[in-house]
Short mmCIF file of C-alpha atoms in Angstrom, two decimals:
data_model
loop_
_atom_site.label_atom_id
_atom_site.label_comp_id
_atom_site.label_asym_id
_atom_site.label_seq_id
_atom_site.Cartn_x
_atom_site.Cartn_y
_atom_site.Cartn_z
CA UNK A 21 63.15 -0.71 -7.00
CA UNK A 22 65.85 -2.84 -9.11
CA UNK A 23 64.93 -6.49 -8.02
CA UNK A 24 68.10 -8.39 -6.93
CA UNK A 25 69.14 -11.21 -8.84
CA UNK A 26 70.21 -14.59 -7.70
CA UNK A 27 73.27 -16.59 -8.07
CA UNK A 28 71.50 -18.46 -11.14
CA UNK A 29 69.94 -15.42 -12.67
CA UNK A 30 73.33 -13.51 -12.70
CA UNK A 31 75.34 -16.61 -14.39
CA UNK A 32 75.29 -16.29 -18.14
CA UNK A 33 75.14 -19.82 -19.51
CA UNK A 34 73.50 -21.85 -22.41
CA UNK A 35 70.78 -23.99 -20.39
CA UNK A 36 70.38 -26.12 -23.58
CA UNK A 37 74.38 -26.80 -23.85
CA UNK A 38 75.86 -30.11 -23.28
CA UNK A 39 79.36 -29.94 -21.71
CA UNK A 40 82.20 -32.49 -22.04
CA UNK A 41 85.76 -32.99 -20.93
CA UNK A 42 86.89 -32.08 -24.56
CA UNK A 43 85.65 -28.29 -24.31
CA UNK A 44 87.63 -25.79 -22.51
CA UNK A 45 85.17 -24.44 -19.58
CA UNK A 46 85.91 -20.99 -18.42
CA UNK A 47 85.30 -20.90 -15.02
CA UNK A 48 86.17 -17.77 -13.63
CA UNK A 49 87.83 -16.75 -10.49
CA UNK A 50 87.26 -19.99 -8.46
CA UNK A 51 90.75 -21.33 -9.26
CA UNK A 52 90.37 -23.82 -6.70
CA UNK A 53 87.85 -25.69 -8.93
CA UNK A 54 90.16 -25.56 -11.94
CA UNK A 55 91.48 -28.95 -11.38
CA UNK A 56 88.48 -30.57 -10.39
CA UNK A 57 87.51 -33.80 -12.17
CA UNK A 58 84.36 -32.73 -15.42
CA UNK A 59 81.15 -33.91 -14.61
CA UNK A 60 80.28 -37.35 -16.26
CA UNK A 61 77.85 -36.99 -19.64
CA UNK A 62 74.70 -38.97 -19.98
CA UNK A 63 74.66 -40.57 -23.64
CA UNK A 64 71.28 -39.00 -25.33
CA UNK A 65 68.68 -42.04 -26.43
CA UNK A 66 67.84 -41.69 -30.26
CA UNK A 67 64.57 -40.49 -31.20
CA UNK A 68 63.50 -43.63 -32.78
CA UNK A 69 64.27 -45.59 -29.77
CA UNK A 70 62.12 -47.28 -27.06
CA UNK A 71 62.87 -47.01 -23.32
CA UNK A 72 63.78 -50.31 -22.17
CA UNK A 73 60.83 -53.43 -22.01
CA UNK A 74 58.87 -51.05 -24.99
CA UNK A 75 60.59 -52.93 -27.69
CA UNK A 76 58.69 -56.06 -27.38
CA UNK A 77 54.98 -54.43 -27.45
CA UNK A 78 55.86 -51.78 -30.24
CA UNK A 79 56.99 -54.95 -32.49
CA UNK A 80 53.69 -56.36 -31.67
CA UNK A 81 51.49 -53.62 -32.46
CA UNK A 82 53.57 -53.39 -36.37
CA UNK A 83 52.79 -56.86 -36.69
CA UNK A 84 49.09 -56.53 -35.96
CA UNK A 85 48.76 -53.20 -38.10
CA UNK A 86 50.51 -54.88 -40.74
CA UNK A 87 47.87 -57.93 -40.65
CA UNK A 88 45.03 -55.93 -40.04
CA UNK A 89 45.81 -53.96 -43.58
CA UNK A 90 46.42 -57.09 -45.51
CA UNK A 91 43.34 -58.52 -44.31
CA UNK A 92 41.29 -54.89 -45.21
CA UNK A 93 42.93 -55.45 -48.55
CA UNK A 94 42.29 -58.51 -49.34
CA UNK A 95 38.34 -58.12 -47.92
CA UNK A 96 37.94 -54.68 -50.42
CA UNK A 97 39.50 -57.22 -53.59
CA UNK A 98 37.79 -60.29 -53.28
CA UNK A 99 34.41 -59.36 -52.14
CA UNK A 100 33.85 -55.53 -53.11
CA UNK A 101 30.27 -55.98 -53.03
CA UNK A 102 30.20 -57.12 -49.03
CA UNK A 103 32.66 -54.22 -48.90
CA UNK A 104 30.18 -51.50 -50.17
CA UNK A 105 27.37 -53.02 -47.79
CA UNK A 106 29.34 -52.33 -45.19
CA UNK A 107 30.49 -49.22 -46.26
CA UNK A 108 27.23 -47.96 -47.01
CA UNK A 109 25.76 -49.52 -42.72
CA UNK A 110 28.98 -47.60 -41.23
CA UNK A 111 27.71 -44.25 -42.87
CA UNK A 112 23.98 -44.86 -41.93
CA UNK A 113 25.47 -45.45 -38.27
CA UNK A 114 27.47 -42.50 -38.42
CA UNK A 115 24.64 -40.39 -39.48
CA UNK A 116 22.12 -41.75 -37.21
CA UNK A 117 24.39 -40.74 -34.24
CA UNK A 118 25.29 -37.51 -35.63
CA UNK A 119 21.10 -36.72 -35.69
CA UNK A 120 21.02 -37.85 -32.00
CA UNK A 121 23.96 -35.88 -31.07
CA UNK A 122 22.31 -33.05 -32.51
CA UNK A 123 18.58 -33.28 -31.20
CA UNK A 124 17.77 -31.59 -28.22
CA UNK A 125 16.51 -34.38 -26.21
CA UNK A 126 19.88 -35.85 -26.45
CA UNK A 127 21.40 -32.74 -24.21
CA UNK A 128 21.40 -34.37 -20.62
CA UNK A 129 22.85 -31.32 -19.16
CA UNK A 130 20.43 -28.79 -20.03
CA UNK A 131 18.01 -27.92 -17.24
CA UNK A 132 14.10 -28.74 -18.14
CA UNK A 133 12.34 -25.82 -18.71
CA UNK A 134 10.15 -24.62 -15.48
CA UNK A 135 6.66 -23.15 -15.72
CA UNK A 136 7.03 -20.70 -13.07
CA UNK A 137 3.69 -19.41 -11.56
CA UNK A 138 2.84 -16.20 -13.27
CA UNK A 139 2.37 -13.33 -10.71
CA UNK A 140 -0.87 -12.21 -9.71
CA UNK A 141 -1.02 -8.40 -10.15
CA UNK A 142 -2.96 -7.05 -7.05
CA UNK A 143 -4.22 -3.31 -7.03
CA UNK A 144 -1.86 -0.77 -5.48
CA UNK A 145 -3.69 2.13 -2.76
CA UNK A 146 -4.48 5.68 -3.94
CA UNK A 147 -2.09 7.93 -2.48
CA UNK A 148 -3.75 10.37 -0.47
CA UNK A 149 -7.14 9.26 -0.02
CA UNK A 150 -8.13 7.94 3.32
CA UNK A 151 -11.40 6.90 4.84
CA UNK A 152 -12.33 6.25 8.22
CA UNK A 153 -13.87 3.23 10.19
CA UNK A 154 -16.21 3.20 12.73
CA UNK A 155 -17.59 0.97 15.49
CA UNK A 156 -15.27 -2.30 15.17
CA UNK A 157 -14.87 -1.53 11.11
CA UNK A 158 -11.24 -0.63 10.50
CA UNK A 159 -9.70 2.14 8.32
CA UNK A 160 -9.86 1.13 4.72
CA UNK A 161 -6.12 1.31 4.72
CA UNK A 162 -6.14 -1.45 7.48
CA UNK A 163 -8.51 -2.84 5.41
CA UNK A 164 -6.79 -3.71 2.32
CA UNK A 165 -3.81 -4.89 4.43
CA UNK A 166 -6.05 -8.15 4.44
CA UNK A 167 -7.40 -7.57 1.38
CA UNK A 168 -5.41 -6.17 -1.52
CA UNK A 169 -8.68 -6.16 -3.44
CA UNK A 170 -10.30 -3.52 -2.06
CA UNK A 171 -7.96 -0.63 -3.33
CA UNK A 172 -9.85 -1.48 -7.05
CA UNK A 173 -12.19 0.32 -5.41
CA UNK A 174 -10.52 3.41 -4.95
CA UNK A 175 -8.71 3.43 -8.13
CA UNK A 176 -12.02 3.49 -9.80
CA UNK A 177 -13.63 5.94 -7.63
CA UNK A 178 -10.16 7.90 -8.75
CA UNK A 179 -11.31 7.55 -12.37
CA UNK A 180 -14.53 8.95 -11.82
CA UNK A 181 -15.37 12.63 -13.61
CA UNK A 182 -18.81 14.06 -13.38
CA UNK A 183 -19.98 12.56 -16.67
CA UNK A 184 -19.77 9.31 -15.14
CA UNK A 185 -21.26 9.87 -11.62
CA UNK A 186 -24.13 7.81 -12.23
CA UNK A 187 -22.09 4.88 -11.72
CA UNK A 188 -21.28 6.07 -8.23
CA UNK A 189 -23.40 4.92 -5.82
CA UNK A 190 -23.52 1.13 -6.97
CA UNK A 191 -19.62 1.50 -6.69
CA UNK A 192 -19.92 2.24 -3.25
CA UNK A 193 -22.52 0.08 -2.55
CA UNK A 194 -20.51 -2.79 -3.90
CA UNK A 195 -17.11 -1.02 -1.83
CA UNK A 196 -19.11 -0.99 1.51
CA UNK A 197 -19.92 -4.55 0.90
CA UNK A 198 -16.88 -6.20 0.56
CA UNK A 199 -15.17 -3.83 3.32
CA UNK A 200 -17.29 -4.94 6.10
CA UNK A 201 -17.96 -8.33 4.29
CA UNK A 202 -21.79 -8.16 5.05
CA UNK A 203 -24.91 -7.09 2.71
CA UNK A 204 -27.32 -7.13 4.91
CA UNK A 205 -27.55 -3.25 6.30
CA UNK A 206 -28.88 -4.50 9.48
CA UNK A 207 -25.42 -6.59 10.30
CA UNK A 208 -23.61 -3.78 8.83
CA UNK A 209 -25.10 -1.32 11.38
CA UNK A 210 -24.26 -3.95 13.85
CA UNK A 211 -20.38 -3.31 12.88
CA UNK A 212 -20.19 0.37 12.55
CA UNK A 213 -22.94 1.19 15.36
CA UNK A 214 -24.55 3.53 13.13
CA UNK A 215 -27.74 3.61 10.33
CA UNK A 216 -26.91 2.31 7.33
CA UNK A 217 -28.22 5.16 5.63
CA UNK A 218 -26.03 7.73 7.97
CA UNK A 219 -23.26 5.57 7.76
CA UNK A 220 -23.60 5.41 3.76
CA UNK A 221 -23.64 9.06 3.28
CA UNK A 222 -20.45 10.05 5.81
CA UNK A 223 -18.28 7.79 3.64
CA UNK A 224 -19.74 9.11 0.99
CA UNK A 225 -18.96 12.79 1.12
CA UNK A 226 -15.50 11.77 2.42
CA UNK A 227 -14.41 10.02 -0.95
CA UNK A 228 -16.21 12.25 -2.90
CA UNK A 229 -14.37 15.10 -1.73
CA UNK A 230 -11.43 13.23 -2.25
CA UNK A 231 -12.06 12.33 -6.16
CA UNK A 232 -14.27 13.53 -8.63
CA UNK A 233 -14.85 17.16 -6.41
CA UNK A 234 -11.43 18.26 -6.45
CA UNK A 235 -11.74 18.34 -10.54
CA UNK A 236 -13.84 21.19 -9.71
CA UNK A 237 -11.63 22.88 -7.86
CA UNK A 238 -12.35 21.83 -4.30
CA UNK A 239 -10.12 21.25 -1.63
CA UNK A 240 -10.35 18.31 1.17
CA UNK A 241 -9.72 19.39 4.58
CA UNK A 242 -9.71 16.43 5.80
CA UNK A 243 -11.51 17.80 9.56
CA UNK A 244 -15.25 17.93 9.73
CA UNK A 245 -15.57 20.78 7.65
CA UNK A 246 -15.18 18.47 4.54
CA UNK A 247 -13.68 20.91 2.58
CA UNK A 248 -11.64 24.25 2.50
CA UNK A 249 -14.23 26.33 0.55
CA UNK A 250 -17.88 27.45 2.15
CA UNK A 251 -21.29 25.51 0.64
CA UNK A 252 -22.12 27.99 -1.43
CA UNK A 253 -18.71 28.36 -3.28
CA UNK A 254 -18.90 24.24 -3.59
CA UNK A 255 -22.24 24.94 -5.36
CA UNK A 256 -20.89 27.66 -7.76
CA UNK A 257 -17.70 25.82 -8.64
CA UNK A 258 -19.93 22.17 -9.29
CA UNK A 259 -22.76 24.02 -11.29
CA UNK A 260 -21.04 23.87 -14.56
CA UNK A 261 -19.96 20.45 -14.63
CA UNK A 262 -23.45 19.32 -13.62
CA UNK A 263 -25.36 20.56 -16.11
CA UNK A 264 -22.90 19.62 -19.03
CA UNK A 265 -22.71 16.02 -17.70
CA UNK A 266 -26.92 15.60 -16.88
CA UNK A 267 -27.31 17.36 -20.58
CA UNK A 268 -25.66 14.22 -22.13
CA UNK A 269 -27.67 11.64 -20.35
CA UNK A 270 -30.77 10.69 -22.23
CA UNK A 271 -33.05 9.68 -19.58
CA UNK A 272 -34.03 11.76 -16.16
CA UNK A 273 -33.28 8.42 -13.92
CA UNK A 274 -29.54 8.72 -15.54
CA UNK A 275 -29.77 12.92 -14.73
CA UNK A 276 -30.38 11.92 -11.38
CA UNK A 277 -28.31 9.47 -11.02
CA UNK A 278 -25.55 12.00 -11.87
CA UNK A 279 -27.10 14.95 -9.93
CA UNK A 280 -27.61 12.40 -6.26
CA UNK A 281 -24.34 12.21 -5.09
CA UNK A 282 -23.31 15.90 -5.51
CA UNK A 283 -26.67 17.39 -4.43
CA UNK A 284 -26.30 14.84 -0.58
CA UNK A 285 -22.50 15.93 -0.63
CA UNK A 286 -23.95 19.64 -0.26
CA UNK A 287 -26.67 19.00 1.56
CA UNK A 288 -24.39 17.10 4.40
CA UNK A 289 -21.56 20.23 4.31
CA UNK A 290 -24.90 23.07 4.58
CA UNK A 291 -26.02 21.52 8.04
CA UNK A 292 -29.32 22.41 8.12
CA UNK A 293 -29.11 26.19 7.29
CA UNK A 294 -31.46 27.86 6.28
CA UNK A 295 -29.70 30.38 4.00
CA UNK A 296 -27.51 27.21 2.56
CA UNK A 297 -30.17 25.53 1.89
CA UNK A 298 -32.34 27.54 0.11
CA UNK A 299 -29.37 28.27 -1.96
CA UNK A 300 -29.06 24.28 -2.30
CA UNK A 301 -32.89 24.59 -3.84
CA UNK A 302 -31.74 27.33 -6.14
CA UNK A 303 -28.93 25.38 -7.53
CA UNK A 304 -31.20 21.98 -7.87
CA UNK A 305 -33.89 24.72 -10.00
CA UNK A 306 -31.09 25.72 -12.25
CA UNK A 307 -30.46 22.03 -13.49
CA UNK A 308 -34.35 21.70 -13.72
CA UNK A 309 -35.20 19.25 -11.45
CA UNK A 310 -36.75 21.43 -9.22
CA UNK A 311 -39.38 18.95 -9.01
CA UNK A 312 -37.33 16.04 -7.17
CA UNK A 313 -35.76 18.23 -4.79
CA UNK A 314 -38.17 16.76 -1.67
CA UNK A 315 -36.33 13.06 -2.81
CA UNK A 316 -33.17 14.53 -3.33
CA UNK A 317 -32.95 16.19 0.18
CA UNK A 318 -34.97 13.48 2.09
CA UNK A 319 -35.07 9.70 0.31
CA UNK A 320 -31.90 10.04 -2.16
CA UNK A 321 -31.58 6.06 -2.22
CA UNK A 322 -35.25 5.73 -3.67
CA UNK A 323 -33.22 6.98 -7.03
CA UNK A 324 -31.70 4.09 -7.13
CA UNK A 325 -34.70 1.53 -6.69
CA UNK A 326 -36.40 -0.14 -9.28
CA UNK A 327 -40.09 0.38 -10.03
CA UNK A 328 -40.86 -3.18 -8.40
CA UNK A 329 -39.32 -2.22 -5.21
#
């Protein structure tokens, strides 16, 4: 689209030239401005020249320059000592501010460096894993809601392998504790409205299953059932990593420690049968400690006690 041009832009003049009655101005078509009068020319000021009531205060400034040199003259001849003294405080001045100017305390516009709090890094929840309250004790997972801590819990019990099951039960112990914020058993019975022992052993099984039994190959099911396989596959799948994790420990408390939580996990999931069971006292026979199966099936926890107790 051609932009259209205005009177001014279409007129081809010199904006810079100065017209006078002298010149002969071409002015077109417009005849009937060919006799008209030429414009009256303002006389251009010389450079050097003040606007009017300027002359008086530029003579006085030359005058005071001028005096102010002779003086600075005469000063530098007469006394050149006094001159260097002062030569020599102007510079020390000079470099005193230029220190100043360049130290950063002397910035007045930078903002003061903030020590923000640092944030505290609380322990995220284990996908998948999910355990169950009773009686007025929530879920875990309502738990934690009010207590971020807890899921440290659960990440270690994720880090568990079969090697290091002897650390389980004071893990959960400790977990059980801080979940229903009691250590007394008899107030914690009071809050799930079951034994401690029962209630100890049903969480238990459920975050065993959950963690260091699936490295063996078994599936939760997340229903009663506990998991997907039948007892006696859970004992054939767990057999191997028993015995290579009670053959490293060096004393039979610490094989027993390992053995505890595994052996009550199958004991729970065979129910009292028979046939599981005596397959249970097979498996227990085959890791040689046939001899604390009657502690293993009935008293587990008295692993755990000291000699004093």
């Amino acid at each position: 689209m051609t932009e259209t041009k205005t009177f001014e832009d279409q007129f081809d003049h010199d904006p810079n030239a100065v017209y006078t009655d002298e010149e002969d101005i071409d002015l077109g078509p417009d005849d009937e401005l060919a006799d008209a009068p030429p414009k009256p020319v303002t006389p251009k000021r010389p450079d050097n020249q003040l606007p009017s009531g300027g002359g008086c205060l530029g003579g006085l400034f030359k005058i005071a320059l001028s005096l102010g040199l002779i003086a600075f003259c005469y000063f530098y001849i007469s006394a050149p000592e006094k001159f260097t003294t002062v030569q020599q405080k102007i510079t020390e001045l000079l470099a005193e501010r230029t220190e100043e100017l360049q130290s950063p305390s002397s910035v007045t516009d930078k903002p003061a460096a903030v020590d923000l709090p640092q944030a505290t890094s609380l322990p995220q929840a284990v996908p998948g894993i999910i355990l169950r309250g009773v009686g007025t004790l929530p879920d875990f997972s309502t738990a934690t809601k009010n207590n971020p801590s807890l899921n440290s819990y659960l990440i270690t019990a994720d880090q568990l392998n079969f090697k290091t099951l002897d650390t389980y039960h004071d893990l959960l112990t400790k977990m059980i504790t801080e979940w229903t914020g009691q250590t007394d058993p008899k107030k914690i019975e009071q809050i799930t409205g079951l034994p401690y022992k029962q209630f100890f052993n049903q969480i238990s099984v459920s975050l065993l299953s959950q963690t260091v039994l699936k490295q063996a190959g078994l599936t939760p099911s997340g229903t009663n059932k506990i998991i997907v396989q039948d007892p006696v596959q859970a004992m054939a799948s767990v057999y191997p990593h028993l015995k290579e994790a009670m053959a490293e420990k060096q004393t039979v408390r610490d094989q027993l420690k390992t053995l505890e939580p595994v052996s009550s996990f199958l004991v729970h999931i065979c129910r009292d049968g028979s046939e599981c069971l005596a397959s249970w006292d097979l498996l227990i026979d085959m890791l040689g400690a046939k001899q604390y199966a009657p502690i293993l099936e009935k008293t587990p926890e008295n692993i755990y006690r000291s000699a004093g107790e």
